[in-house]
Every structure is written in C-alpha cells, then in structure tokens.
Coordinates of C-alpha atoms in Angstrom, one line a residue:
M196 CA 5.1 0.1 -7.2
A197 CA 3.2 -0.8 -10.4
E198 CA 1.7 1.8 -12.6
S199 CA -0.5 1.4 -15.7
K200 CA 1.2 2.8 -18.7
G201 CA -1.9 3.4 -20.8
S202 CA -4.2 5.0 -18.2
Q203 CA -4.7 8.5 -17.1
D204 CA -4.8 10.0 -13.6
A205 CA -8.1 9.4 -11.9
K206 CA -10.7 12.1 -12.5
G207 CA -10.6 14.7 -9.7
Q208 CA -7.0 14.4 -8.9
Q209 CA -5.2 17.7 -8.5
Q210 CA -2.7 18.2 -11.3
P211 CA 0.4 20.6 -11.2
T212 CA -0.4 23.9 -12.9
P213 CA 2.0 25.5 -15.4
S214 CA 3.3 28.9 -14.4
G215 CA 5.2 31.8 -16.0
T216 CA 4.9 33.4 -19.4
A217 CA 6.9 32.8 -22.6
G218 CA 10.2 31.2 -22.1
A219 CA 11.2 28.2 -19.9
R220 CA 8.4 26.5 -18.2
R221 CA 8.9 26.3 -14.4
T222 CA 6.9 23.9 -12.3
G223 CA 7.2 22.0 -9.0
W224 CA 10.4 22.6 -7.0
S225 CA 11.9 25.0 -9.6
R226 CA 9.5 27.6 -8.5
W227 CA 11.3 28.0 -5.2
R228 CA 14.6 29.3 -6.7
P229 CA 14.2 32.5 -8.7
Y230 CA 14.7 35.5 -6.4
S231 CA 15.9 36.3 -2.9
T232 CA 12.7 38.0 -2.0
A233 CA 10.8 34.8 -2.9
I234 CA 13.2 32.9 -0.7
V235 CA 12.3 35.1 2.2
G236 CA 8.7 34.5 1.5
V237 CA 9.2 30.7 1.3
A238 CA 11.0 30.8 4.6
A239 CA 8.0 32.4 6.2
V240 CA 5.8 29.7 4.6
F241 CA 8.0 27.0 6.1
A242 CA 7.9 28.7 9.5
V243 CA 4.1 28.8 9.5
S244 CA 3.9 25.2 8.2
A245 CA 6.2 24.1 11.0
V246 CA 4.1 25.8 13.6
I247 CA 0.9 24.3 12.2
G248 CA 2.5 20.8 11.9
S249 CA 3.7 21.0 15.5
H250 CA 0.3 21.9 16.7
V251 CA -1.4 19.1 14.8
R252 CA 1.2 16.6 15.9
G253 CA 0.6 17.6 19.5
G254 CA -2.7 15.6 19.5
E255 CA -4.0 12.4 17.9
T256 CA -5.8 13.5 14.7
T257 CA -8.7 11.2 14.0
N258 CA -10.2 13.2 11.1
V259 CA -10.1 11.0 8.0
K260 CA -9.2 13.1 5.0
I261 CA -9.2 11.0 1.9
P262 CA -6.5 11.8 -0.7
N263 CA -7.6 13.3 -4.0
G264 CA -8.8 11.1 -6.9
M265 CA -10.1 8.2 -4.8
P266 CA -13.5 6.6 -4.2
S267 CA -15.5 8.2 -1.4
T268 CA -17.1 5.0 -0.1
A269 CA -15.7 2.5 2.4
P270 CA -13.8 0.3 2.2
Q271 CA -12.5 1.4 -1.2
D272 CA -11.6 4.8 0.2
L273 CA -8.8 3.3 2.2
A274 CA -7.0 1.9 -0.8
V275 CA -5.2 3.9 -3.5
P276 CA -6.3 2.5 -6.9
V277 CA -4.0 2.3 -9.9
K278 CA -6.2 2.0 -13.0
P279 CA -7.6 0.6 -15.3
A280 CA -10.9 -0.1 -13.6
V281 CA -11.8 -3.7 -14.3
P282 CA -14.0 -6.4 -12.5
V283 CA -11.0 -7.8 -10.6
T284 CA -9.1 -5.8 -8.0
V285 CA -5.9 -7.0 -6.4
T286 CA -5.4 -5.1 -3.2
V287 CA -1.9 -5.0 -1.9
Y288 CA -1.3 -4.3 1.8
E289 CA 2.1 -2.9 2.5
D290 CA 4.0 -1.1 5.3
L291 CA 6.5 1.5 3.9
R292 CA 8.8 0.9 6.9
D293 CA 8.8 -2.9 6.6
P294 CA 11.7 -4.6 4.7
Q295 CA 9.4 -7.6 3.8
S296 CA 7.0 -5.2 2.1
K297 CA 9.8 -3.6 0.1
A298 CA 11.2 -7.0 -1.0
F299 CA 7.6 -8.1 -2.0
A300 CA 7.0 -4.8 -4.0
E301 CA 10.3 -5.2 -5.9
Q302 CA 9.8 -8.9 -6.6
W303 CA 6.2 -8.6 -7.8
K304 CA 6.5 -5.3 -9.7
P305 CA 6.8 -7.1 -13.1
T306 CA 3.8 -9.3 -12.4
F307 CA 1.6 -6.3 -11.3
D308 CA 2.7 -4.3 -14.3
N309 CA 1.7 -7.2 -16.5
L310 CA -1.7 -7.4 -14.9
L311 CA -2.2 -3.7 -15.3
D312 CA -1.0 -3.5 -18.9
S313 CA -3.1 -6.5 -20.0
G314 CA -6.2 -5.0 -18.4
R315 CA -6.9 -8.1 -16.4
A316 CA -6.8 -6.5 -12.9
E317 CA -6.8 -3.2 -11.1
I318 CA -4.1 -2.8 -8.4
A319 CA -5.1 -1.0 -5.2
Y320 CA -2.6 -0.2 -2.4
R321 CA -3.4 -0.2 1.3
L322 CA -0.9 1.5 3.5
V323 CA -0.6 0.1 7.0
T324 CA 1.6 0.8 10.1
T325 CA 2.2 -2.5 11.7
S326 CA 5.9 -1.8 12.1
D327 CA 5.2 1.2 14.2
T328 CA 3.2 -0.9 16.6
A329 CA 5.8 -3.6 16.7
H330 CA 8.9 -1.5 17.0
G331 CA 7.8 1.9 18.2
G332 CA 8.0 5.2 16.5
K333 CA 5.9 6.8 13.7
G334 CA 8.0 6.2 10.6
A335 CA 5.3 4.1 8.9
L336 CA 2.6 6.5 9.8
Y337 CA 4.5 9.6 8.6
A338 CA 5.7 7.9 5.4
A339 CA 2.1 6.7 4.5
N340 CA 0.8 10.2 5.2
A341 CA 3.5 11.7 2.8
A342 CA 2.6 9.1 0.2
A343 CA -1.1 10.2 0.5
C344 CA 0.1 13.8 0.1
A345 CA 1.7 12.8 -3.2
Q346 CA -1.5 11.1 -4.2
D347 CA -3.2 14.5 -3.8
Q348 CA -1.2 15.6 -6.9
G349 CA -1.8 12.5 -9.0
K350 CA -1.4 8.8 -9.4
A351 CA 2.0 9.2 -11.1
Q352 CA 3.3 11.3 -8.1
F353 CA 2.0 8.6 -5.7
V354 CA 3.7 5.8 -7.5
S355 CA 7.0 7.7 -7.9
Y356 CA 7.1 8.8 -4.3
V357 CA 6.4 5.3 -3.0
N358 CA 9.3 4.1 -5.1
E359 CA 11.5 6.7 -3.6
L360 CA 10.5 5.5 -0.1
W361 CA 11.4 1.9 -1.1
K362 CA 14.8 3.1 -2.3
K363 CA 15.6 5.0 0.9
Q364 CA 14.0 2.5 3.4
P365 CA 16.5 1.6 6.2
A366 CA 17.7 -2.0 6.2
D367 CA 16.9 -2.3 9.9
I368 CA 13.2 -2.1 10.7
T369 CA 14.0 -0.6 14.1
D370 CA 15.5 2.4 12.4
D371 CA 12.7 5.0 12.5
K372 CA 14.2 7.2 9.8
F373 CA 10.9 8.0 8.1
A374 CA 9.7 9.7 11.3
S375 CA 11.6 12.8 10.1
L376 CA 9.2 15.1 8.3
P377 CA 12.0 17.2 6.7
Y378 CA 13.5 14.0 5.3
L379 CA 10.2 12.9 3.8
E380 CA 9.8 16.4 2.3
K381 CA 13.3 16.1 0.8
L382 CA 12.4 12.9 -1.0
G383 CA 9.7 14.8 -2.8
H384 CA 12.5 16.6 -4.7
H385 CA 13.0 13.4 -6.7
V386 CA 9.4 13.2 -7.9
H387 CA 8.6 14.7 -11.3
D388 CA 5.9 17.4 -11.3
M389 CA 5.6 17.4 -7.5
Q390 CA 4.6 20.9 -6.3
A391 CA 6.4 21.7 -3.1
S392 CA 3.8 24.4 -2.3
L393 CA 1.2 21.7 -1.9
F394 CA 3.3 18.8 -0.8
V395 CA 5.2 20.4 2.1
P396 CA 2.3 21.8 4.1
C397 CA 0.4 18.5 3.7
V398 CA 3.4 16.6 5.1
Q399 CA 4.0 19.1 7.9
S400 CA 0.4 19.2 9.0
L401 CA -0.1 15.4 8.7
D402 CA -3.2 16.0 6.6
H403 CA -3.9 12.3 6.0
Q404 CA -2.8 10.7 9.2
G405 CA -6.4 10.0 10.2
W406 CA -6.9 8.2 6.9
V407 CA -3.7 6.1 7.5
R408 CA -4.9 5.3 11.1
A409 CA -8.3 4.2 9.8
S410 CA -6.6 1.9 7.3
Q411 CA -4.5 0.3 10.0
A412 CA -7.5 0.0 12.4
D413 CA -9.5 -1.8 9.6
Y414 CA -6.5 -4.0 8.9
T415 CA -6.1 -5.0 12.5
K416 CA -9.8 -5.7 12.9
A417 CA -9.7 -8.0 9.9
G418 CA -6.9 -10.0 11.5
L419 CA -5.0 -10.4 8.3
G420 CA -1.6 -11.0 10.0
A421 CA 1.8 -9.8 8.9
V422 CA 2.4 -7.9 5.7
P423 CA 2.7 -8.4 2.8
V424 CA -0.9 -9.5 2.2
I425 CA -3.0 -9.3 -0.9
Q426 CA -6.7 -9.7 -1.5
I427 CA -8.3 -10.7 -4.8
N428 CA -11.8 -9.2 -4.9
G429 CA -11.8 -9.5 -1.1
T430 CA -10.4 -13.0 -0.9
T431 CA -7.2 -12.9 1.3
V432 CA -3.9 -14.5 0.1
N433 CA -0.7 -14.5 2.2
P434 CA 2.0 -14.7 -0.4
L435 CA 4.7 -16.0 1.9
Q436 CA 2.6 -18.6 3.7
Q437 CA 0.8 -19.8 0.6
H438 CA 3.9 -19.9 -1.6
L439 CA 2.3 -17.6 -4.2
T440 CA 3.8 -17.5 -7.6
P441 CA 3.0 -15.3 -10.6
A442 CA 1.3 -18.3 -12.3
K443 CA -0.8 -19.0 -9.2
L444 CA -1.8 -15.3 -9.0
D445 CA -2.8 -15.3 -12.6
A446 CA -4.9 -18.4 -12.0
L447 CA -6.6 -16.7 -9.0
V448 CA -7.3 -13.5 -11.1
K449 CA -8.9 -15.6 -13.9
K450 CA -11.0 -17.5 -11.3
A451 CA -12.2 -14.2 -9.8
L452 CA -13.0 -12.8 -13.2
G453 CA -15.0 -16.0 -14.0
Q454 CA -17.0 -15.6 -10.7
V455 CA -17.8 -12.0 -11.6
M456 CA -18.9 -12.9 -15.1
A457 CA -21.0 -15.8 -13.8
S458 CA -22.8 -13.6 -11.2
A459 CA -23.4 -10.9 -13.8
S460 CA -25.0 -13.4 -16.3
P461 CA -28.8 -13.3 -16.4
T462 CA -30.5 -16.4 -15.1
P463 CA -32.4 -18.2 -17.9
A464 CA -36.1 -17.8 -17.6
A465 CA -38.0 -20.9 -16.5
S466 CA -39.8 -22.6 -19.4

C-alpha cells in the first residue's frame, strides 16, 4: 500500500487525541492498561460492542456510511484517496482476501510510491469482495470494513492497517481467516496511533459494510473482471492481461495528464 511521504491527512479525518497530563503521553492501545477498574469498564464496553455487532450482523446492512476524510460524491466516495490531489488518478481495485491482489500490491508498491512522491498521480484504493462471492464466507467484506474503520482515524492508519492485512493474509484463498472480527481487531494493535476505543466498536458493528457492498456492486456492474484491476482517469487497465510494466504505466499517466491539459486549454478565438 503506497503512501505519499510529503502529504498530510485529508481534511476532516479524525485524528487520535492526546490524553493525560504531564509525564508520559499515552495514546491508542496503551490507554487500555492502567488500572484494574478501567479493565472492568473496558470489559463492559466490549460486551456491549459484541451485542451490538451481533445484532447488526444478523441482518444485511445496506446503509452506506462513508469513511472519514473522503469525498462525499459518487463514484469517488467508493475509493480511498491517497494524496496529493493532482489531475491524474490511478484507481487500484483490490480484494484483501485475494493472493493475486496481495502480490500485485507488493510488486507495484515502489512504482506507486514513485508516482505519489513525484506528484504525477493520486492513488485511490477501491476495496472489493470478489473472493467472498467465489469461495464463500465474509473475510473480504469484514477485512474491507476494518480497513475503512482504520481510515476513519486517518490516511496513515488506513495504509498501515492494509499492510498488516497483506502480511497476515492466508496463502489459501479458501481460508476465510479474516471473517473473525476479534482477529481483525487484534491486527489493529500493530498500527501506530490507532485508538482502540474508536476502532473496535466500528469493526464489531460493521459500520462500513454497506459502503463495501456498494463498492462491490458498482464493480460487478462495471464488468471489470478479476482483480487486480486499475483505472487511469477512468480508463480500465488489466495489469495481468495487458502485461503492464512500470514504464507502460508511466506512459499511460503522462498520456492522461496530456489529455487533461488539452481539455483545460482555452480554445483560440476565431479570427
């Protein structure tokens, strides 16, 4: 998962809030440790979250709750943008349960980092659930929901959490390991500045499953085929079928930029 080194979190994203007084600064998961009374309180929170999550999971949630810090207009609101904002957007469709998506993400990370750092393109990630449809289970759905919960706390948390999912992805796509909500919550421990008090209830209640389902429905409707797939300003490229290379991608980005610049240029007045 690529991340721009020079950009800041998108405006409107919820950032972890420092707590405590003078002395060591405690944030994120460290807040859960101090006192036995707090542990009892946390246990109660978990119990309530589990009940809420069970209730929500009993039905098919269709409410589309967009993660924080994202555009509020379709179809951009289905893709998680990684800044900077430039005229060319490379949209990457990936399934967090799918080994081919993982291999693509790892192979192309240097190329995407280069595009971001050079300011030539914005990268946007679309999370889909084709593996759930093909092999049964809800691992891709639950993993994508958890990634959206990380996005609620910031771009850095989203990128870091998705990288954790890649690291822990089962080698066998039929293994629905990500269907375990406690396991997805546990992976949040490895994400810097992730606030458990926000992340855990979001994962338990599947806050963003409607948003993930909308992304998959739009992907299916578009008939884009198997992941991984990328789009450059809306033009679809299948990296595997079209033997895409970093050089070819760079040429396509330059071509897209040229088209944007040409369309933005004023038409000379008739003499």
